[in-house]
XYZ file of C-alpha atoms in Angstrom:
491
model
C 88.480 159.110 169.236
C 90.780 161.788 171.435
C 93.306 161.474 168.808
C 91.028 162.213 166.112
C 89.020 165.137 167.760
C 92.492 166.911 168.747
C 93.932 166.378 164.530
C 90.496 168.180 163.850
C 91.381 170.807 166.762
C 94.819 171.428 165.345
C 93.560 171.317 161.475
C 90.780 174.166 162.245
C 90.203 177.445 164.129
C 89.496 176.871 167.595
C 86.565 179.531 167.551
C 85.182 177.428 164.178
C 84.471 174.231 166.439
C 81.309 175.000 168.872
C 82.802 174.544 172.589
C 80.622 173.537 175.187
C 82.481 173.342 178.701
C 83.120 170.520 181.168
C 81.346 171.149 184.071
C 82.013 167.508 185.577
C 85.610 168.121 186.338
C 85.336 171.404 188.214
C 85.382 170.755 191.504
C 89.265 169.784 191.154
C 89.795 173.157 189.518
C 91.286 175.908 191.982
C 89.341 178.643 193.513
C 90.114 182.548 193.467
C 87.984 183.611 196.139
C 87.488 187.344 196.589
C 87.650 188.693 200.463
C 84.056 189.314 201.508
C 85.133 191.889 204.233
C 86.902 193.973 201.561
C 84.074 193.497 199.197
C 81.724 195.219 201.558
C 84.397 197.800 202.672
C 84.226 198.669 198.552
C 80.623 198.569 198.446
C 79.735 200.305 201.764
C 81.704 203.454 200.076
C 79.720 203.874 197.233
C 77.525 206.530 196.309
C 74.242 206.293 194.865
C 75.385 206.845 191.349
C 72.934 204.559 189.560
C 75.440 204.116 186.395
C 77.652 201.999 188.973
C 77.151 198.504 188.910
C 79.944 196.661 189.980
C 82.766 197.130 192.412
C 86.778 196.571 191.622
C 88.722 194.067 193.845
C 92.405 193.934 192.925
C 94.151 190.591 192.694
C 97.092 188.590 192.280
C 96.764 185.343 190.324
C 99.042 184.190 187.429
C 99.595 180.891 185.272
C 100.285 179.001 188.962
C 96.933 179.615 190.369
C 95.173 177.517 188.052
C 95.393 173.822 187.269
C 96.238 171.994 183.467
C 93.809 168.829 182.380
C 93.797 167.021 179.212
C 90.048 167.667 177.928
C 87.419 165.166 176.290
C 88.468 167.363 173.459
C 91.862 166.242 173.127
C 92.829 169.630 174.072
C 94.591 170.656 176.763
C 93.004 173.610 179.671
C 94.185 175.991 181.815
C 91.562 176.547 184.056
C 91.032 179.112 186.918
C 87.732 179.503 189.230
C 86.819 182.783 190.475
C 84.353 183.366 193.346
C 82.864 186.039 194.930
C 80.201 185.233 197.406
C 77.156 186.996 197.006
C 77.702 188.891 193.474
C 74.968 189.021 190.662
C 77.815 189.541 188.165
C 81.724 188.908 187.821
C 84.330 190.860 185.064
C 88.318 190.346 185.196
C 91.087 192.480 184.012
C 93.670 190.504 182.606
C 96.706 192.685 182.352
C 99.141 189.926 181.130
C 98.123 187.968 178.617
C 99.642 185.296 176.114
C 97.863 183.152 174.073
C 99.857 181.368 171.673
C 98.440 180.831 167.772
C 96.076 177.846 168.452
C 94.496 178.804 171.832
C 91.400 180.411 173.196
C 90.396 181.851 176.252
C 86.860 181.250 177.810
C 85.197 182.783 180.453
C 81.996 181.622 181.845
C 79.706 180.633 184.483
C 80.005 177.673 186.335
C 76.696 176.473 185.134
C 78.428 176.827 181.811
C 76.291 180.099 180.686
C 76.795 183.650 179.828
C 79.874 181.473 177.818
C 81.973 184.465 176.629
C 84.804 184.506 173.854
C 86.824 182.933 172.214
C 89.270 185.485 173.257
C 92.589 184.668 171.130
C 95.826 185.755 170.235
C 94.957 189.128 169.158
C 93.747 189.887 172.348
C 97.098 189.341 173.469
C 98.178 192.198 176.341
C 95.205 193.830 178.608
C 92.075 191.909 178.527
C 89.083 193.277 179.731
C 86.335 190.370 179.704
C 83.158 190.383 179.229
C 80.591 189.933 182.426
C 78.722 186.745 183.667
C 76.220 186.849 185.684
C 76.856 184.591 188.636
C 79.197 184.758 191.786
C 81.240 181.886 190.373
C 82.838 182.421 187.009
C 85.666 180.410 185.158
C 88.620 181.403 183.446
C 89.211 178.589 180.543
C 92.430 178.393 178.154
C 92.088 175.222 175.841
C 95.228 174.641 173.380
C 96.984 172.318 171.865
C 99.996 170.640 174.153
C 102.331 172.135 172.110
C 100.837 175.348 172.466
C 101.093 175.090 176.038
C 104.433 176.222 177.024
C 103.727 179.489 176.044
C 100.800 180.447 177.760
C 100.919 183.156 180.579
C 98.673 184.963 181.982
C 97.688 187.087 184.543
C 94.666 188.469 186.471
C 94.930 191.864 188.209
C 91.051 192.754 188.970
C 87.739 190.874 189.412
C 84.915 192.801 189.354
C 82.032 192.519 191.491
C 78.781 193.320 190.153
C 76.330 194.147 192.617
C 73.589 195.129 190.762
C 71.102 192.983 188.881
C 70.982 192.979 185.049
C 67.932 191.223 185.219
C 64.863 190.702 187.729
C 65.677 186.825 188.289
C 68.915 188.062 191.118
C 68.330 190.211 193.833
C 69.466 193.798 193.328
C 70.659 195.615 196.217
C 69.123 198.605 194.444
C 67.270 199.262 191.038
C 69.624 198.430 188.755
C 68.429 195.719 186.140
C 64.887 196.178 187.856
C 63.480 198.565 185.859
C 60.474 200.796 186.778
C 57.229 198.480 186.416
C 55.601 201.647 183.801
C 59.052 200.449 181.221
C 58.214 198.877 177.852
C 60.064 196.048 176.591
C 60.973 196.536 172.979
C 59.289 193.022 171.684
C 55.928 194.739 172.761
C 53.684 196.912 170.312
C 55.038 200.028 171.330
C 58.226 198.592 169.365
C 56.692 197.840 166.118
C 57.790 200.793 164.302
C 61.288 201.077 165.409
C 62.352 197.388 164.937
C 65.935 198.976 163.097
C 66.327 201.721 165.576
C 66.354 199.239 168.289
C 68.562 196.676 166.464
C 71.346 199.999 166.340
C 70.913 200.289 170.497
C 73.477 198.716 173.368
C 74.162 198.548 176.323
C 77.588 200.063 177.363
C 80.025 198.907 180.536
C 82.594 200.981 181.121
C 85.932 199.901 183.683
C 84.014 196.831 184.711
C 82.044 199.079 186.845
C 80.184 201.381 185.073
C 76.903 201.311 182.548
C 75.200 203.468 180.177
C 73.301 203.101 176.789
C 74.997 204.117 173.312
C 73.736 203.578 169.620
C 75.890 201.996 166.908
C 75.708 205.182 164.211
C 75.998 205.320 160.274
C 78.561 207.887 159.157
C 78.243 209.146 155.277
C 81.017 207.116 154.703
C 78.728 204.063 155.007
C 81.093 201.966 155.321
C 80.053 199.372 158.058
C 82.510 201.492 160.542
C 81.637 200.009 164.082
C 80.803 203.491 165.477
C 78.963 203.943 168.795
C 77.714 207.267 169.938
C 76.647 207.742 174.382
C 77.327 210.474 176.086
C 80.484 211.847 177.756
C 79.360 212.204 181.483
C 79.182 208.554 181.615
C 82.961 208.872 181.736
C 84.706 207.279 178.694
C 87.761 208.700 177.440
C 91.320 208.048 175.980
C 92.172 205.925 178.713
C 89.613 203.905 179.517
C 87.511 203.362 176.247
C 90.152 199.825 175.741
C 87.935 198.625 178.700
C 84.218 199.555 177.434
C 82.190 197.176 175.959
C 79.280 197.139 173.971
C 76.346 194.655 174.324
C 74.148 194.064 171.573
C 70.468 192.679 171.317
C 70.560 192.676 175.310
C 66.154 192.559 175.327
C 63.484 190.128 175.938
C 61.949 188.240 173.233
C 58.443 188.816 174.607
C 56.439 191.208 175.482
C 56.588 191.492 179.370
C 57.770 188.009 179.644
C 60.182 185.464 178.550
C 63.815 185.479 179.919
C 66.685 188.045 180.430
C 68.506 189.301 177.267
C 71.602 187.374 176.929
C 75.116 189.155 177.010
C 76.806 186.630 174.969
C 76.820 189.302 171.846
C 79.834 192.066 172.785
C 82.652 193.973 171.506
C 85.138 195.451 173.268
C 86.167 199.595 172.711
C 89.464 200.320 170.385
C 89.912 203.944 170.563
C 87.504 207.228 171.200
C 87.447 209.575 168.388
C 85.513 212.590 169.744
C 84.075 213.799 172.680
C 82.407 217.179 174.336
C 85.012 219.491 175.343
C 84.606 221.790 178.271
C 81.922 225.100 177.561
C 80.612 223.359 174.545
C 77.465 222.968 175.743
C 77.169 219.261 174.334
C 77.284 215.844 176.197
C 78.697 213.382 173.643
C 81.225 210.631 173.020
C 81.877 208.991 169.722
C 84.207 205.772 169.787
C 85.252 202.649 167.849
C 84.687 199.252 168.272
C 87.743 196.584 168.446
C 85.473 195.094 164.954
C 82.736 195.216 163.001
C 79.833 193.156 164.369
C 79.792 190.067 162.635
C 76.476 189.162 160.473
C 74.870 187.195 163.143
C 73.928 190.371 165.669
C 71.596 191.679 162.782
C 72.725 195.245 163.889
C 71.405 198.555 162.612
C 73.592 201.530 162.329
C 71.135 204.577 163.511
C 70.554 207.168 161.142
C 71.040 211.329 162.993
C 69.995 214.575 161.830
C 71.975 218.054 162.942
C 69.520 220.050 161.317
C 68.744 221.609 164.196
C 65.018 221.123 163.997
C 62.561 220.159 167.309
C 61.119 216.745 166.374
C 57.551 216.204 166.893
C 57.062 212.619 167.984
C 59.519 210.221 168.555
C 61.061 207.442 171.502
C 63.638 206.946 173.505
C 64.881 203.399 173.412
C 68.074 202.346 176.313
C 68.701 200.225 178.867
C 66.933 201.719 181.811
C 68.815 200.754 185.338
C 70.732 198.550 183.094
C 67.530 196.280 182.392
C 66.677 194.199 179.379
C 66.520 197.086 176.322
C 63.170 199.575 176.840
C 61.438 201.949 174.682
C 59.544 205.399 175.579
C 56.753 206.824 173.359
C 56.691 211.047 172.895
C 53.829 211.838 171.565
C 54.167 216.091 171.581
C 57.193 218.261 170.210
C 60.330 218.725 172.291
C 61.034 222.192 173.587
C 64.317 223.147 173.208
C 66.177 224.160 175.840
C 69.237 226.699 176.616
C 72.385 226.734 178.621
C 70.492 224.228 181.018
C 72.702 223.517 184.506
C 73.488 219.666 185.181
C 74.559 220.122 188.731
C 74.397 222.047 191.305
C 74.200 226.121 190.988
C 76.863 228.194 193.465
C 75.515 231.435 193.024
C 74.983 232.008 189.776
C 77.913 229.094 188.724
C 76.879 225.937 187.523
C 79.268 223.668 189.275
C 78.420 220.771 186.920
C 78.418 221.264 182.919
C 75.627 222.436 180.763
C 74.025 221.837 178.099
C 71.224 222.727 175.507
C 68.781 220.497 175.089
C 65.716 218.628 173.492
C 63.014 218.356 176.793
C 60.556 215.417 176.367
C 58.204 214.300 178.249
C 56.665 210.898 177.678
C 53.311 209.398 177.167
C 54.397 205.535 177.587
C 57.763 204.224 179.819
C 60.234 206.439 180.855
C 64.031 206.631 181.493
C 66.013 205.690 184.336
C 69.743 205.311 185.365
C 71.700 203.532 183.019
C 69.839 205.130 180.093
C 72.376 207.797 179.868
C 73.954 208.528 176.508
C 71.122 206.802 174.739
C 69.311 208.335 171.255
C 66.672 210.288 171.186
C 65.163 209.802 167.914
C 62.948 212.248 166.043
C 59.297 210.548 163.698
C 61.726 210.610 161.025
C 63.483 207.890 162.545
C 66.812 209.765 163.307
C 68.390 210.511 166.386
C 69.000 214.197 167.588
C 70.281 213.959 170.551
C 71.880 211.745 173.679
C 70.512 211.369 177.097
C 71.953 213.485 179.757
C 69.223 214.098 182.557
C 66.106 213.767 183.453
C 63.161 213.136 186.745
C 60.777 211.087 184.197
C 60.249 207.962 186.878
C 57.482 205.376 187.277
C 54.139 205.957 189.038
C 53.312 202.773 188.632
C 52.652 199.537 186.324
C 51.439 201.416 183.828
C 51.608 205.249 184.306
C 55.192 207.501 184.736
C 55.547 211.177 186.639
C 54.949 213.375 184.234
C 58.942 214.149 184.303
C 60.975 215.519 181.833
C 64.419 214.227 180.507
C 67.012 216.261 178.436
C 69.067 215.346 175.347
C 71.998 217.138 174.930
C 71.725 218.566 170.853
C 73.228 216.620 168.477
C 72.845 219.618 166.140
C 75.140 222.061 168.834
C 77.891 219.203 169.346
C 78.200 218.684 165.388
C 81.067 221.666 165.306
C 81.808 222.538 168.723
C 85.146 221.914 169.905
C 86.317 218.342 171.146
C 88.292 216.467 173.431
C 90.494 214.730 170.662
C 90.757 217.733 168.894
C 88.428 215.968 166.381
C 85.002 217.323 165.725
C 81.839 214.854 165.543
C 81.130 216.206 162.172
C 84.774 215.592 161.059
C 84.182 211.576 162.092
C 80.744 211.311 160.752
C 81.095 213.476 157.569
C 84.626 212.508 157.123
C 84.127 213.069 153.018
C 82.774 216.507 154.011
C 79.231 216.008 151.979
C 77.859 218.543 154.364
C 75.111 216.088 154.861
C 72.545 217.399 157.745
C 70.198 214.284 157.649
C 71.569 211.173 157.165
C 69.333 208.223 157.047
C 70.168 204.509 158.534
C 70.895 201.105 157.162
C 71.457 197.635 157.364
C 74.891 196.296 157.137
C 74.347 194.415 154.213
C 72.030 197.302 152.754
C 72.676 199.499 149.753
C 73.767 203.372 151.143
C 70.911 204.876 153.092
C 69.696 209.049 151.651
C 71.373 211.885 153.024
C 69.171 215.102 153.173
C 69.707 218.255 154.180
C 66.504 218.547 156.300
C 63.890 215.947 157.102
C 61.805 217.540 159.567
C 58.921 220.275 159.102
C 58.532 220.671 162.615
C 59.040 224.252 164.433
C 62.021 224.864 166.097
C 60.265 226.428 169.208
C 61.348 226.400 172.577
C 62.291 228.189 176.046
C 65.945 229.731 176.975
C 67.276 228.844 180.724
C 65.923 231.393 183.116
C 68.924 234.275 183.591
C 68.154 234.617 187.208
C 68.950 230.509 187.625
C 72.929 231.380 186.660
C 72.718 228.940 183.342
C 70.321 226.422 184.789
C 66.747 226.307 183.893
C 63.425 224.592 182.569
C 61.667 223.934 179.452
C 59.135 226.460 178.998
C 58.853 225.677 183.118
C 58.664 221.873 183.024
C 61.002 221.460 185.694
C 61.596 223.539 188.937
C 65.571 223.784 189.561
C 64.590 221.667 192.582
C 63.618 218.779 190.694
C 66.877 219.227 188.945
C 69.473 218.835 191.537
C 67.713 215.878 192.517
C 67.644 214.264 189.511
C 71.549 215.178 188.971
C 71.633 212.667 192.123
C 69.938 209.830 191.144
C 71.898 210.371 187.323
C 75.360 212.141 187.907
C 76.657 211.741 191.004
């Protein structure tokens, strides 16, 4: 029977055969285990930046550290545990990597959930995994035996997450425990925006940082795995190789059921435009490693740069990194000039700024986490990305009052970038001139392009000259209540 399963494993993909991990050998598997002390040294230096989730831990484990058995499978593993006491969540950085043609790489809990990969051969290189949650994950190569002579590889970081992506773990603070006023998507409030939602993810960033992002549709339409967030949470050139995007990460009931699973990702290939300094925007645009395969059921949002205040809309993110959430608008946004995110020296906004749509919302809110997230207009297109905000939780059912502020999609379209490309030369790349572009399914015929879709005024209040660029919508929000919110957000 071994013979036969490992002719089958040799005659066919790895990643075409469903795996499902040996748990009963583990305990003869060696441990990695992370230093507490310098753990808590890491974490005891944080900030309260709620976009910070994990902490990084460097490390020094190659091919030696882990242990070869010959699997019910047939198949031969390399297999590595890695421990660190304590965490809700664990992410590696592989920096050396060599599968051979014919082997995988698995990394999971050791429970045997969250089971991430296959990771293969054209991950080859620097591998930034995808997290568990759990303080005990395992590092799994399965291969042939002839495959097994060339296998390296090498772990440089662990990450340790110390924040909660759901409200099952403790959370040393309120990340993945979302204000009690927050909507899950599966309830009513969602009914309307079933695509729009299907289009949202949840973003990590350097295995420590989160935000929210929307896969976009470009007039193109072309399937291009495009995600749009915003650039304070920090992606860039660099770093974007070691984002990841987390699709369908929501509850399948109303108010109930269990945590969105993370098993759905794709890792960052290369950013394509970003805000550059003065522009007055807060955007990133980057591309995913592939195109989500058929079996996420994505949507790929739909944006309009007409310039025009929406009416009514939502907000839909990932609110302190919590199962996916949707706020209800209900009255047109005010829009918003030269508003400070930061703190004001003088007249000097030490920070960036921005122009924005100001919203204030009837049901949920935002919270940390929810940066870089759509806002999207009753047409069902989104005109802007999350940047700041004080909209909070009052209680199980009621929020503050607060406002939050999208930077303009409609003032980044043309404005300079980072990578010397504009967003409008990435999302208009056939230079239609489109304005108003609808969304679509993957599978679906093009979606309309308009030039306007909205009727709505354009109405709104300019930033206060005596606040030195900072300022309020129409006086919705004291500068005060800014530079407090730029600490819970942006610090």
């Amino acid at each position: 029977m071994r013979t036969l399963l490992w002719l089958l494993a040799i005659g066919l993909p790895l990643n075409g055969l469903a795996y499902t991990p040996d748990l009963s050998t583990l305990s003869g598997v060696p441990r990695l285990q992370l230093d507490a002390a310098q753990v808590q040294t890491a974490l005891n230096s944080l900030n309260d930046d709620a976009r910070h989730y994990a902490v990084a831990q460097s490390v020094d484990a190659g091919t030696e550290s882990g242990n070869w058995t010959q699997g019910s499978d047939g198949l031969w593993h390399w297999r590595l545990r890695v421990v660190s006491s304590d965490a809700v969540s664990l992410a590696a950085r592989i920096d050396a990597l060599q599968l051979p043609e014919g082997a995988e790489l698995w990394f999971y809990t050791s429970k045997g959930e969250d089971l991430q990969g296959p990771y293969s051969s054209s991950d080859n290189g620097e591998l930034w995994t995808a997290l568990v949650r759990s303080e005990e994950a395992v590092l799994d190569a399965r291969m042939p035996d002839s495959a097994r002579a060339a296998f390296a590889v090498h772990l440089a970081q662990v990450f340790h997450g110390y924040r909660s992506f759901s409200e099952a773990y403790p959370a040393k603070s309120a990340f993945g425990t979302s204000g009690a006023c927050t909507v899950d998507v599966a309830c009513p409030a969602g009914d309307g925006w079933r695509d729009e939602i299907r289009s949202t993810v949840l973003l990590t960033i350097g295995g420590t940082t989160l935000c929210s992002g929307n896969l976009i549709n470009n007039t193109a339409q072309d399937n291009r795995a495009l995600v749009l967030t915003a650039n304070h949470c920090g992606l860039n050139a660099l770093n974007v190789a070691s984002s990841r995007a987390y699709f369908n990460v929501q509850k399948s009931a109303c108010a109930s059921g269990s945590e969105g699973s993370v098993k759905q990702n794709i890792a960052g290939r290369r950013l394509l435009a970003s805000s550059a300094s003065g522009t007055r925007s807060d955007y990133s645009l980057f591309e995913l490693r592939s195109v989500p395969p058929g079996s996420y059921q994505v949507f790929y949002a739909g944006w309009d740069v007409s310039g025009v205040a929406p009416s009514s809309g939502v907000g839909i993110s990932h609110p302190a990194g919590d199962d996916k959430k949707i706020a209800v608008f209900d009255s047109g946004a005010q829009a918003v000039s030269d508003l400070c995110v930061g703190s004001l020296v003088g007249a000097t906004c030490t920070g960036f700024s921005i122009d924005a749509w100001a919203v204030r919302w009837t049901l949920g809110d935002t919270e940390g986490g929810s940066s870089g997230s759509g806002l999207w207009s009753q047409n069902h297109r989104i005109v802007g990305t999350l940047t700041t905000g004080n909209s909070a939780c009052m209680g199980s059912v009621n929020n503050n009052g607060g406002t939050d502020y999208y930077a303009r999609l409609d003032r980044a379209w043309t404005a300079l970038s980072s990578t010397g490309s504009t967003l409008k030369q990435v999302l208009d790349a056939n230079g239609s001139g489109c304005t108003n572009l609808a969304g679509r399914d993957a599978a679906s015929n093009s979606s309309a392009c308009a030039s306007s879709a909205s009727t709505a005024s354009s109405s709104g209040a300019s930033a206060a000259a005596t606040s030195g660029g900072g300022g309020s919508a129409g006086g919705l929000l004291p500068l005060l209540g800014l530079l407090l919110l730029r600490r819970r957000r942006m610090n």
